[in-house]
Amino acid sequence: MKNAEWIKRSEDAFIGTYNRFPAAMVRGSGCRLWDADGKEYLDFLAGIAVCSLGHCHPKVTEAICRQAGTLVHVSNLFHTPPQIELAELLVANSFADRVFMCNSGAEANEAAIKLARIHSSQGRYEIIALAGSFHGRTLATVAATGQPKFHQGFEPLPQGFIHAEFGDPQAIEKLISPRTCAILCEPLQGESGVRPLDPEYLRAIRSICDQHGLLLIFDEVQTGLGRTGTLFAHEQLGVTPDIMTLAKALGNGLPIGAMLTTDKIAASLTVGSHASTFGGNPVAAAAAVEVLTVLLSDGFLDSVQEKSRYFVTRLEALAEQYPHLAGGVRGAGLLLGLVLTEQGIEQGAAIVAQMFEQGALINFAGNRVLRFVPPLIVSKEEIDQLVGKLRSVFDQFS
């Protein structure tokens, strides 16, 4: 069956919540995808920063198949070995002592919100988030998200979320009240245009939390698990959170999320206070164990940093060649954005569409940058291919 037939069937069956590319993807391997018409794509989206080990990584695939033939689901009424192994790996390689498992980044953030509220004294329920943030699509995480476009039509939103101006610690201080229990932020904002939070800014946020007895929650759903060149982005920034959320790359495509915290804070969630039927199910957990094993293997994260430096150099050269379209590069590791000029912004969506025609997948984030989140296994040759295609497209808009 060809693309057109699959697309027609899709449009006849689904609620129209997605603006999809005109392709039905049927196969993936490494950094490549193929659609139903047989066209090949160089994938620098990775399922929106999910398939960090590439499509159908052999070790992850083997773990999924092995576990699917052994035990798929029993719920969290029972202990399961893959889930336990995953929790031990997360604890051993992070600041945390305890883990709660769920199915997505939004659910992980919901768990963090509930934990922050129940851990804090009565009457303290308000969470300060940042303008430009993105924390999920559930009602609570939409309310936490600092982008009004995601709020429209869903009002009234749940109470208890306020937003501070990005980059200004004093703006946060002014919002603190006797109701405040936590500050929630991403170490690097991905959806609003690949905006890193300055280390000094994050250290100031940590200091504010300490001074006022607030919890610091890091949403590392997109930045965690090697994406920025270390296992967690905050490791590079000299700031440790009280609670951290993970998802996306954790299962390399299988839905799984996690909330991590310390013994002291975790004690506030007791039996029956929170749950997830499918959270950390054996198949997803088995995949995640393999993902972490690969990420933690000798030299893997060093290679991400090396490829990041190479990619940044290539993108900076492109920006110099086309100054009317691009003004520079920002981000960390292999979460990078090519910042567009005002002229480039006008063409941003069209550039992405032309790259798709050229057989390369990227996206336009925050109406400001071309975002690149390739699998962490991407090669320098594939980076060269991507930049070559982008140069060809830029020529069309010059």
mmCIF file of C-alpha atoms in Angstrom:
data_model
loop_
_atom_site.group_PDB
_atom_site.id
_atom_site.type_symbol
_atom_site.label_atom_id
_atom_site.label_comp_id
_atom_site.label_asym_id
_atom_site.label_seq_id
_atom_site.Cartn_x
_atom_site.Cartn_y
_atom_site.Cartn_z
ATOM 1 C CA MET A 1 0.000 0.000 0.000
ATOM 2 C CA LYS A 2 1.320 3.446 -0.949
ATOM 3 C CA ASN A 3 1.545 6.683 1.048
ATOM 4 C CA ALA A 4 -1.619 8.164 -0.469
ATOM 5 C CA GLU A 5 -3.736 5.180 0.519
ATOM 6 C CA TRP A 6 -2.433 5.083 4.088
ATOM 7 C CA ILE A 7 -2.892 8.848 4.454
ATOM 8 C CA LYS A 8 -6.500 8.655 3.217
ATOM 9 C CA ARG A 9 -7.276 5.880 5.701
ATOM 10 C CA SER A 10 -5.620 7.873 8.483
ATOM 11 C CA GLU A 11 -7.541 11.060 7.711
ATOM 12 C CA ASP A 12 -10.812 9.122 7.671
ATOM 13 C CA ALA A 13 -10.204 7.612 11.119
ATOM 14 C CA PHE A 14 -8.342 10.066 13.373
ATOM 15 C CA ILE A 15 -9.295 13.227 15.219
ATOM 16 C CA GLY A 16 -7.343 15.997 13.535
ATOM 17 C CA THR A 17 -4.937 16.938 16.311
ATOM 18 C CA TYR A 18 -1.747 16.531 14.274
ATOM 19 C CA ASN A 19 -0.315 18.383 11.302
ATOM 20 C CA ARG A 20 1.507 15.402 9.828
ATOM 21 C CA PHE A 21 4.099 15.214 7.077
ATOM 22 C CA PRO A 22 2.643 13.599 3.924
ATOM 23 C CA ALA A 23 4.298 10.228 4.440
ATOM 24 C CA ALA A 24 3.428 6.907 6.075
ATOM 25 C CA MET A 25 6.615 5.622 7.667
ATOM 26 C CA VAL A 26 6.930 1.842 7.462
ATOM 27 C CA ARG A 27 10.537 1.032 8.348
ATOM 28 C CA GLY A 28 13.488 2.456 10.266
ATOM 29 C CA SER A 29 17.131 1.592 10.827
ATOM 30 C CA GLY A 30 19.728 3.713 12.589
ATOM 31 C CA CYS A 31 19.309 7.314 11.448
ATOM 32 C CA ARG A 32 17.156 6.378 8.453
ATOM 33 C CA LEU A 33 13.434 6.000 7.809
ATOM 34 C CA TRP A 34 11.557 4.714 4.767
ATOM 35 C CA ASP A 35 7.990 5.547 3.792
ATOM 36 C CA ALA A 36 5.373 3.393 2.066
ATOM 37 C CA ASP A 37 6.526 4.643 -1.346
ATOM 38 C CA GLY A 38 10.083 3.504 -0.623
ATOM 39 C CA LYS A 39 11.545 6.994 -0.158
ATOM 40 C CA GLU A 40 14.454 7.192 2.293
ATOM 41 C CA TYR A 41 14.802 9.957 4.897
ATOM 42 C CA LEU A 42 17.738 11.106 7.008
ATOM 43 C CA ASP A 43 16.119 11.464 10.426
ATOM 44 C CA PHE A 44 17.285 14.414 12.527
ATOM 45 C CA LEU A 45 14.060 14.414 14.564
ATOM 46 C CA ALA A 46 14.406 10.943 16.127
ATOM 47 C CA GLY A 47 10.726 10.762 17.017
ATOM 48 C CA ILE A 48 11.080 14.176 18.737
ATOM 49 C CA ALA A 49 14.248 13.322 20.701
ATOM 50 C CA VAL A 50 13.024 9.798 21.498
ATOM 51 C CA CYS A 51 14.965 7.305 19.375
ATOM 52 C CA SER A 52 18.350 8.318 20.736
ATOM 53 C CA LEU A 53 19.947 4.994 19.833
ATOM 54 C CA GLY A 54 18.412 5.127 16.378
ATOM 55 C CA HIS A 55 15.587 3.126 14.907
ATOM 56 C CA CYS A 56 15.484 -0.585 15.714
ATOM 57 C CA HIS A 57 18.731 -0.644 17.673
ATOM 58 C CA PRO A 58 19.666 -4.347 17.726
ATOM 59 C CA LYS A 59 20.253 -4.603 21.488
ATOM 60 C CA VAL A 60 17.026 -2.796 22.331
ATOM 61 C CA THR A 61 15.073 -4.826 19.775
ATOM 62 C CA GLU A 62 16.450 -8.067 21.186
ATOM 63 C CA ALA A 63 15.510 -7.024 24.726
ATOM 64 C CA ILE A 64 11.966 -6.135 23.637
ATOM 65 C CA CYS A 65 11.456 -9.412 21.802
ATOM 66 C CA ARG A 66 12.922 -11.484 24.631
ATOM 67 C CA GLN A 67 10.751 -9.827 27.251
ATOM 68 C CA ALA A 68 7.601 -9.894 25.064
ATOM 69 C CA GLY A 69 7.993 -13.644 24.844
ATOM 70 C CA THR A 70 8.358 -13.970 28.620
ATOM 71 C CA LEU A 71 6.066 -11.481 30.380
ATOM 72 C CA VAL A 72 4.313 -8.380 29.041
ATOM 73 C CA HIS A 73 2.164 -7.056 31.869
ATOM 74 C CA VAL A 74 1.051 -7.852 35.417
ATOM 75 C CA SER A 75 0.506 -4.291 36.785
ATOM 76 C CA ASN A 76 2.269 -2.750 39.746
ATOM 77 C CA LEU A 77 0.511 -5.097 42.138
ATOM 78 C CA PHE A 78 3.597 -7.278 41.605
ATOM 79 C CA HIS A 79 7.367 -6.867 41.403
ATOM 80 C CA THR A 80 8.996 -7.449 37.995
ATOM 81 C CA PRO A 81 12.748 -7.899 37.391
ATOM 82 C CA PRO A 82 13.141 -5.475 34.406
ATOM 83 C CA GLN A 83 11.477 -2.676 36.362
ATOM 84 C CA ILE A 84 13.681 -3.309 39.390
ATOM 85 C CA GLU A 85 16.839 -3.396 37.254
ATOM 86 C CA LEU A 86 15.848 -0.117 35.615
ATOM 87 C CA ALA A 87 15.148 1.585 38.939
ATOM 88 C CA GLU A 88 18.521 0.437 40.277
ATOM 89 C CA LEU A 89 20.315 1.821 37.212
ATOM 90 C CA LEU A 90 18.576 5.196 37.511
ATOM 91 C CA VAL A 91 19.351 5.480 41.215
ATOM 92 C CA ALA A 92 22.973 4.349 40.808
ATOM 93 C CA ASN A 93 23.632 6.973 38.122
ATOM 94 C CA SER A 94 21.789 9.996 39.480
ATOM 95 C CA PHE A 95 21.344 12.129 42.609
ATOM 96 C CA ALA A 96 18.173 10.222 43.435
ATOM 97 C CA ASP A 97 17.334 7.466 45.901
ATOM 98 C CA ARG A 98 13.826 6.597 44.684
ATOM 99 C CA VAL A 99 11.970 6.233 41.384
ATOM 100 C CA PHE A 100 8.321 6.311 40.294
ATOM 101 C CA MET A 101 7.612 4.923 36.806
ATOM 102 C CA CYS A 102 4.886 5.973 34.400
ATOM 103 C CA ASN A 103 4.307 6.143 30.627
ATOM 104 C CA SER A 104 5.250 9.621 29.390
ATOM 105 C CA GLY A 105 6.863 12.931 30.177
ATOM 106 C CA ALA A 106 3.522 14.550 30.978
ATOM 107 C CA GLU A 107 2.773 11.785 33.483
ATOM 108 C CA ALA A 108 6.225 12.127 35.032
ATOM 109 C CA ASN A 109 5.620 15.858 35.456
ATOM 110 C CA GLU A 110 2.153 15.188 36.923
ATOM 111 C CA ALA A 111 3.814 12.903 39.473
ATOM 112 C CA ALA A 112 6.368 15.610 40.286
ATOM 113 C CA ILE A 113 3.608 18.199 40.746
ATOM 114 C CA LYS A 114 1.670 15.902 43.072
ATOM 115 C CA LEU A 115 4.804 15.067 45.052
ATOM 116 C CA ALA A 116 5.743 18.733 45.446
ATOM 117 C CA ARG A 117 2.287 19.555 46.775
ATOM 118 C CA ILE A 118 1.915 16.632 49.154
ATOM 119 C CA HIS A 119 5.450 17.068 50.511
ATOM 120 C CA SER A 120 4.959 20.741 51.282
ATOM 121 C CA SER A 121 3.114 22.048 54.306
ATOM 122 C CA GLN A 122 -0.625 22.682 54.124
ATOM 123 C CA GLY A 123 -1.529 25.700 52.018
ATOM 124 C CA ARG A 124 1.635 25.515 49.903
ATOM 125 C CA TYR A 125 0.582 24.321 46.470
ATOM 126 C CA GLU A 126 1.750 26.926 43.974
ATOM 127 C CA ILE A 127 4.484 26.097 41.468
ATOM 128 C CA ILE A 128 6.474 28.722 39.614
ATOM 129 C CA ALA A 129 7.408 27.763 36.044
ATOM 130 C CA LEU A 130 9.139 29.798 33.355
ATOM 131 C CA ALA A 131 7.822 31.666 30.372
ATOM 132 C CA GLY A 132 8.500 29.637 27.246
ATOM 133 C CA SER A 133 8.473 26.307 29.070
ATOM 134 C CA PHE A 134 6.763 23.126 27.895
ATOM 135 C CA HIS A 135 5.780 20.435 30.379
ATOM 136 C CA GLY A 136 3.076 18.347 28.712
ATOM 137 C CA ARG A 137 -0.475 18.175 27.405
ATOM 138 C CA THR A 138 -2.523 17.071 30.416
ATOM 139 C CA LEU A 139 -4.532 19.843 32.065
ATOM 140 C CA ALA A 140 -2.065 20.272 34.934
ATOM 141 C CA THR A 141 1.043 20.172 32.730
ATOM 142 C CA VAL A 142 -0.578 22.510 30.196
ATOM 143 C CA ALA A 143 -1.230 24.914 33.082
ATOM 144 C CA ALA A 144 2.434 24.574 34.077
ATOM 145 C CA THR A 145 3.559 25.237 30.494
ATOM 146 C CA GLY A 146 4.603 28.850 29.973
ATOM 147 C CA GLN A 147 3.217 29.272 26.468
ATOM 148 C CA PRO A 148 -0.298 30.769 26.205
ATOM 149 C CA LYS A 149 -0.970 29.142 22.825
ATOM 150 C CA PHE A 150 -1.247 25.775 24.579
ATOM 151 C CA HIS A 151 -3.799 27.173 27.060
ATOM 152 C CA GLN A 152 -6.297 28.496 24.519
ATOM 153 C CA GLY A 153 -9.677 26.802 24.606
ATOM 154 C CA PHE A 154 -8.984 24.762 27.729
ATOM 155 C CA GLU A 155 -9.748 27.424 30.314
ATOM 156 C CA PRO A 156 -10.283 27.492 33.204
ATOM 157 C CA LEU A 157 -6.970 25.773 33.791
ATOM 158 C CA PRO A 158 -6.103 24.131 37.109
ATOM 159 C CA GLN A 159 -4.969 26.668 39.682
ATOM 160 C CA GLY A 160 -1.576 26.792 41.297
ATOM 161 C CA PHE A 161 0.754 27.595 38.385
ATOM 162 C CA ILE A 162 2.361 30.962 37.743
ATOM 163 C CA HIS A 163 5.025 31.918 35.226
ATOM 164 C CA ALA A 164 8.147 33.975 35.671
ATOM 165 C CA GLU A 165 9.976 35.949 33.027
ATOM 166 C CA PHE A 166 12.732 33.844 31.448
ATOM 167 C CA GLY A 167 16.284 34.575 32.580
ATOM 168 C CA ASP A 168 15.574 36.905 35.505
ATOM 169 C CA PRO A 169 15.996 35.486 39.060
ATOM 170 C CA GLN A 170 14.416 38.611 40.560
ATOM 171 C CA ALA A 171 11.249 37.969 38.576
ATOM 172 C CA ILE A 172 11.020 34.597 40.332
ATOM 173 C CA GLU A 173 11.668 36.125 43.758
ATOM 174 C CA LYS A 174 8.786 38.575 43.262
ATOM 175 C CA LEU A 175 6.336 35.722 42.631
ATOM 176 C CA ILE A 176 7.133 33.758 45.789
ATOM 177 C CA SER A 177 4.369 33.769 48.387
ATOM 178 C CA PRO A 178 3.304 31.648 51.381
ATOM 179 C CA ARG A 179 1.513 29.435 48.816
ATOM 180 C CA THR A 180 4.673 28.589 46.825
ATOM 181 C CA CYS A 181 5.994 25.032 47.104
ATOM 182 C CA ALA A 182 8.309 24.539 44.103
ATOM 183 C CA ILE A 183 10.026 25.917 41.020
ATOM 184 C CA LEU A 184 9.752 23.852 37.847
ATOM 185 C CA CYS A 185 12.051 24.342 34.865
ATOM 186 C CA GLU A 186 13.862 22.664 31.994
ATOM 187 C CA PRO A 187 17.673 23.056 32.012
ATOM 188 C CA LEU A 188 17.278 23.816 28.308
ATOM 189 C CA GLN A 189 13.936 24.764 26.793
ATOM 190 C CA GLY A 190 13.435 22.646 23.685
ATOM 191 C CA GLU A 191 9.955 23.368 22.352
ATOM 192 C CA SER A 192 10.182 27.144 22.638
ATOM 193 C CA GLY A 193 13.286 27.342 20.462
ATOM 194 C CA VAL A 194 16.247 25.501 22.021
ATOM 195 C CA ARG A 195 16.893 28.086 24.737
ATOM 196 C CA PRO A 196 19.561 27.067 27.284
ATOM 197 C CA LEU A 197 19.227 28.347 30.826
ATOM 198 C CA ASP A 198 22.459 30.072 31.831
ATOM 199 C CA PRO A 199 24.304 28.162 34.599
ATOM 200 C CA GLU A 200 24.367 31.281 36.784
ATOM 201 C CA TYR A 201 20.611 31.629 36.344
ATOM 202 C CA LEU A 202 20.065 28.019 37.399
ATOM 203 C CA ARG A 203 22.370 28.444 40.380
ATOM 204 C CA ALA A 204 20.330 31.497 41.381
ATOM 205 C CA ILE A 205 17.132 29.427 41.132
ATOM 206 C CA ARG A 206 18.703 26.738 43.318
ATOM 207 C CA SER A 207 19.682 29.402 45.857
ATOM 208 C CA ILE A 208 16.158 30.864 45.851
ATOM 209 C CA CYS A 209 14.716 27.413 46.515
ATOM 210 C CA ASP A 210 17.122 26.854 49.402
ATOM 211 C CA GLN A 211 16.409 30.266 50.946
ATOM 212 C CA HIS A 212 12.637 29.851 50.813
ATOM 213 C CA GLY A 213 12.358 26.123 51.504
ATOM 214 C CA LEU A 214 11.090 25.317 48.003
ATOM 215 C CA LEU A 215 11.602 22.183 45.932
ATOM 216 C CA LEU A 216 13.505 22.478 42.652
ATOM 217 C CA ILE A 217 12.048 20.289 39.900
ATOM 218 C CA PHE A 218 14.021 19.727 36.700
ATOM 219 C CA ASP A 219 12.035 18.572 33.683
ATOM 220 C CA GLU A 220 14.685 16.561 31.803
ATOM 221 C CA VAL A 221 12.161 14.801 29.586
ATOM 222 C CA GLN A 222 13.905 16.117 26.467
ATOM 223 C CA THR A 223 17.332 17.062 27.821
ATOM 224 C CA GLY A 224 18.031 13.897 29.816
ATOM 225 C CA LEU A 225 19.541 10.543 28.896
ATOM 226 C CA GLY A 226 22.587 11.691 26.970
ATOM 227 C CA ARG A 227 20.895 14.235 24.723
ATOM 228 C CA THR A 228 23.124 17.116 25.868
ATOM 229 C CA GLY A 229 26.326 15.074 26.144
ATOM 230 C CA THR A 230 26.037 13.977 29.766
ATOM 231 C CA LEU A 231 23.532 11.505 31.154
ATOM 232 C CA PHE A 232 21.498 14.413 32.565
ATOM 233 C CA ALA A 233 21.808 18.023 31.438
ATOM 234 C CA HIS A 234 22.062 19.394 34.983
ATOM 235 C CA GLU A 235 25.326 17.489 35.497
ATOM 236 C CA GLN A 236 27.050 20.070 33.271
ATOM 237 C CA LEU A 237 25.542 23.016 35.089
ATOM 238 C CA GLY A 238 26.599 22.483 38.694
ATOM 239 C CA VAL A 239 23.008 22.449 39.970
ATOM 240 C CA THR A 240 21.227 19.440 41.473
ATOM 241 C CA PRO A 241 17.417 19.317 41.645
ATOM 242 C CA ASP A 242 15.228 17.814 44.349
ATOM 243 C CA ILE A 243 13.002 16.089 41.793
ATOM 244 C CA MET A 244 13.751 15.159 38.171
ATOM 245 C CA THR A 245 11.484 13.871 35.415
ATOM 246 C CA LEU A 246 12.503 11.678 32.478
ATOM 247 C CA ALA A 247 10.764 10.078 29.494
ATOM 248 C CA LYS A 248 11.258 10.365 25.699
ATOM 249 C CA ALA A 249 14.598 8.571 25.120
ATOM 250 C CA LEU A 250 14.253 6.277 28.121
ATOM 251 C CA GLY A 251 12.589 3.492 26.094
ATOM 252 C CA ASN A 252 14.043 4.423 22.666
ATOM 253 C CA GLY A 253 10.498 4.497 21.302
ATOM 254 C CA LEU A 254 8.549 2.480 23.830
ATOM 255 C CA PRO A 255 6.401 4.633 26.136
ATOM 256 C CA ILE A 256 7.972 4.968 29.567
ATOM 257 C CA GLY A 257 8.628 7.838 31.960
ATOM 258 C CA ALA A 258 10.129 8.223 35.398
ATOM 259 C CA MET A 259 10.168 10.655 38.299
ATOM 260 C CA LEU A 260 13.249 10.584 40.519
ATOM 261 C CA THR A 261 13.782 12.091 43.954
ATOM 262 C CA THR A 262 15.465 11.646 47.331
ATOM 263 C CA ASP A 263 14.478 9.364 50.189
ATOM 264 C CA LYS A 264 13.262 12.252 52.321
ATOM 265 C CA ILE A 265 10.981 13.721 49.680
ATOM 266 C CA ALA A 266 9.798 10.361 48.338
ATOM 267 C CA ALA A 267 8.483 9.432 51.782
ATOM 268 C CA SER A 268 5.594 11.863 51.244
ATOM 269 C CA LEU A 269 4.061 9.544 48.620
ATOM 270 C CA THR A 270 2.615 6.577 50.472
ATOM 271 C CA VAL A 271 0.662 3.485 49.389
ATOM 272 C CA GLY A 272 -2.374 4.522 47.365
ATOM 273 C CA SER A 273 -1.364 8.175 46.968
ATOM 274 C CA HIS A 274 -0.257 7.775 43.351
ATOM 275 C CA ALA A 275 -0.187 4.987 40.782
ATOM 276 C CA SER A 276 0.119 4.033 37.113
ATOM 277 C CA THR A 277 -1.390 0.844 35.676
ATOM 278 C CA PHE A 278 1.144 0.485 32.877
ATOM 279 C CA GLY A 279 4.029 2.418 34.484
ATOM 280 C CA GLY A 280 7.337 0.616 34.022
ATOM 281 C CA ASN A 281 5.728 -2.423 32.417
ATOM 282 C CA PRO A 282 8.218 -5.262 31.813
ATOM 283 C CA VAL A 283 8.656 -4.763 28.044
ATOM 284 C CA ALA A 284 9.220 -1.000 28.218
ATOM 285 C CA ALA A 285 11.477 -1.424 31.249
ATOM 286 C CA ALA A 286 13.551 -4.105 29.530
ATOM 287 C CA ALA A 287 14.077 -1.726 26.603
ATOM 288 C CA ALA A 288 15.060 1.076 28.973
ATOM 289 C CA VAL A 289 17.617 -1.116 30.740
ATOM 290 C CA GLU A 290 19.353 -1.679 27.401
ATOM 291 C CA VAL A 291 19.155 2.016 26.555
ATOM 292 C CA LEU A 292 20.901 2.984 29.793
ATOM 293 C CA THR A 293 23.460 0.208 29.390
ATOM 294 C CA VAL A 294 24.446 1.585 25.983
ATOM 295 C CA LEU A 295 24.446 5.219 27.136
ATOM 296 C CA LEU A 296 26.700 4.343 30.070
ATOM 297 C CA SER A 297 29.129 2.261 28.030
ATOM 298 C CA ASP A 298 32.720 3.495 27.741
ATOM 299 C CA GLY A 299 33.104 6.445 25.406
ATOM 300 C CA PHE A 300 29.472 6.759 24.319
ATOM 301 C CA LEU A 301 28.710 10.131 25.910
ATOM 302 C CA ASP A 302 32.176 11.407 24.945
ATOM 303 C CA SER A 303 31.295 10.616 21.335
ATOM 304 C CA VAL A 304 28.071 12.632 21.654
ATOM 305 C CA GLN A 305 30.081 15.651 22.784
ATOM 306 C CA GLU A 306 32.573 15.199 19.965
ATOM 307 C CA LYS A 307 29.840 14.973 17.333
ATOM 308 C CA SER A 308 28.139 17.975 18.885
ATOM 309 C CA ARG A 309 31.257 20.099 18.448
ATOM 310 C CA TYR A 310 31.544 18.959 14.841
ATOM 311 C CA PHE A 311 27.872 19.660 14.104
ATOM 312 C CA VAL A 312 28.042 23.105 15.712
ATOM 313 C CA THR A 313 31.066 23.977 13.571
ATOM 314 C CA ARG A 314 29.244 22.929 10.401
ATOM 315 C CA LEU A 315 26.099 24.869 11.333
ATOM 316 C CA GLU A 316 28.087 27.983 12.244
ATOM 317 C CA ALA A 317 29.791 27.855 8.855
ATOM 318 C CA LEU A 318 26.371 27.607 7.218
ATOM 319 C CA ALA A 319 25.131 30.622 9.183
ATOM 320 C CA GLU A 320 28.157 32.616 8.022
ATOM 321 C CA GLN A 321 27.439 31.621 4.434
ATOM 322 C CA TYR A 322 23.776 32.656 4.659
ATOM 323 C CA PRO A 323 23.683 35.581 7.131
ATOM 324 C CA HIS A 324 20.351 36.797 5.755
ATOM 325 C CA LEU A 325 18.704 33.515 6.843
ATOM 326 C CA ALA A 326 20.594 32.324 9.925
ATOM 327 C CA GLY A 327 22.235 34.134 12.823
ATOM 328 C CA GLY A 328 23.930 31.484 14.929
ATOM 329 C CA VAL A 329 23.690 28.202 16.802
ATOM 330 C CA ARG A 330 22.530 27.415 20.332
ATOM 331 C CA GLY A 331 21.847 24.353 22.412
ATOM 332 C CA ALA A 332 23.935 21.558 23.891
ATOM 333 C CA GLY A 333 25.071 18.122 22.809
ATOM 334 C CA LEU A 334 22.830 16.904 20.025
ATOM 335 C CA LEU A 335 19.948 19.189 20.933
ATOM 336 C CA LEU A 336 20.835 22.086 18.665
ATOM 337 C CA GLY A 337 19.020 24.994 17.093
ATOM 338 C CA LEU A 338 20.016 27.107 14.111
ATOM 339 C CA VAL A 339 18.666 30.534 15.018
ATOM 340 C CA LEU A 340 16.981 32.197 12.063
ATOM 341 C CA THR A 341 16.974 35.893 11.187
ATOM 342 C CA GLU A 342 13.683 37.731 10.695
ATOM 343 C CA GLN A 343 13.857 36.857 6.987
ATOM 344 C CA GLY A 344 14.652 33.261 7.860
ATOM 345 C CA ILE A 345 11.761 33.038 10.328
ATOM 346 C CA GLU A 346 9.351 33.944 7.526
ATOM 347 C CA GLN A 347 10.658 30.942 5.607
ATOM 348 C CA GLY A 348 11.080 28.576 8.578
ATOM 349 C CA ALA A 349 8.119 26.296 7.876
ATOM 350 C CA ALA A 350 8.909 26.299 4.160
ATOM 351 C CA ILE A 351 12.540 25.346 4.868
ATOM 352 C CA VAL A 352 11.365 22.343 6.912
ATOM 353 C CA ALA A 353 8.980 21.349 4.125
ATOM 354 C CA GLN A 354 11.744 21.583 1.527
ATOM 355 C CA MET A 355 14.079 19.536 3.699
ATOM 356 C CA PHE A 356 11.358 16.873 3.839
ATOM 357 C CA GLU A 357 11.234 16.893 0.032
ATOM 358 C CA GLN A 358 15.017 16.505 0.035
ATOM 359 C CA GLY A 359 14.665 13.449 2.294
ATOM 360 C CA ALA A 360 15.733 15.029 5.601
ATOM 361 C CA LEU A 361 13.629 15.418 8.740
ATOM 362 C CA ILE A 362 13.993 18.453 11.023
ATOM 363 C CA ASN A 363 11.495 20.839 12.596
ATOM 364 C CA PHE A 364 10.850 24.523 13.281
ATOM 365 C CA ALA A 365 10.779 25.134 17.044
ATOM 366 C CA GLY A 366 9.426 28.167 18.829
ATOM 367 C CA ASN A 367 8.890 29.949 15.503
ATOM 368 C CA ARG A 368 12.527 30.875 15.800
ATOM 369 C CA VAL A 369 14.986 28.026 15.190
ATOM 370 C CA LEU A 370 15.521 24.996 13.022
ATOM 371 C CA ARG A 371 15.831 22.220 15.601
ATOM 372 C CA PHE A 372 18.093 19.202 15.183
ATOM 373 C CA VAL A 373 17.746 16.205 17.517
ATOM 374 C CA PRO A 374 19.296 13.290 15.613
ATOM 375 C CA PRO A 375 19.872 9.865 17.140
ATOM 376 C CA LEU A 376 22.955 10.024 19.345
ATOM 377 C CA ILE A 377 24.531 7.351 17.140
ATOM 378 C CA VAL A 378 24.577 9.747 14.165
ATOM 379 C CA SER A 379 27.842 9.758 12.231
ATOM 380 C CA LYS A 380 29.857 12.752 11.055
ATOM 381 C CA GLU A 381 29.127 11.623 7.494
ATOM 382 C CA GLU A 382 25.404 11.848 8.205
ATOM 383 C CA ILE A 383 25.877 15.285 9.746
ATOM 384 C CA ASP A 384 27.653 16.323 6.541
ATOM 385 C CA GLN A 385 24.763 14.955 4.488
ATOM 386 C CA LEU A 386 22.223 16.891 6.542
ATOM 387 C CA VAL A 387 24.187 20.147 6.265
ATOM 388 C CA GLY A 388 24.572 19.588 2.523
ATOM 389 C CA LYS A 389 20.813 19.228 2.108
ATOM 390 C CA LEU A 390 20.239 22.309 4.247
ATOM 391 C CA ARG A 391 22.689 24.302 2.128
ATOM 392 C CA SER A 392 20.796 23.226 -0.987
ATOM 393 C CA VAL A 393 17.516 24.385 0.533
ATOM 394 C CA PHE A 394 19.009 27.682 1.702
ATOM 395 C CA ASP A 395 20.145 28.287 -1.869
ATOM 396 C CA GLN A 396 16.508 28.084 -2.945
ATOM 397 C CA PHE A 397 15.582 30.831 -0.477
ATOM 398 C CA SER A 398 18.470 33.078 -1.439
#
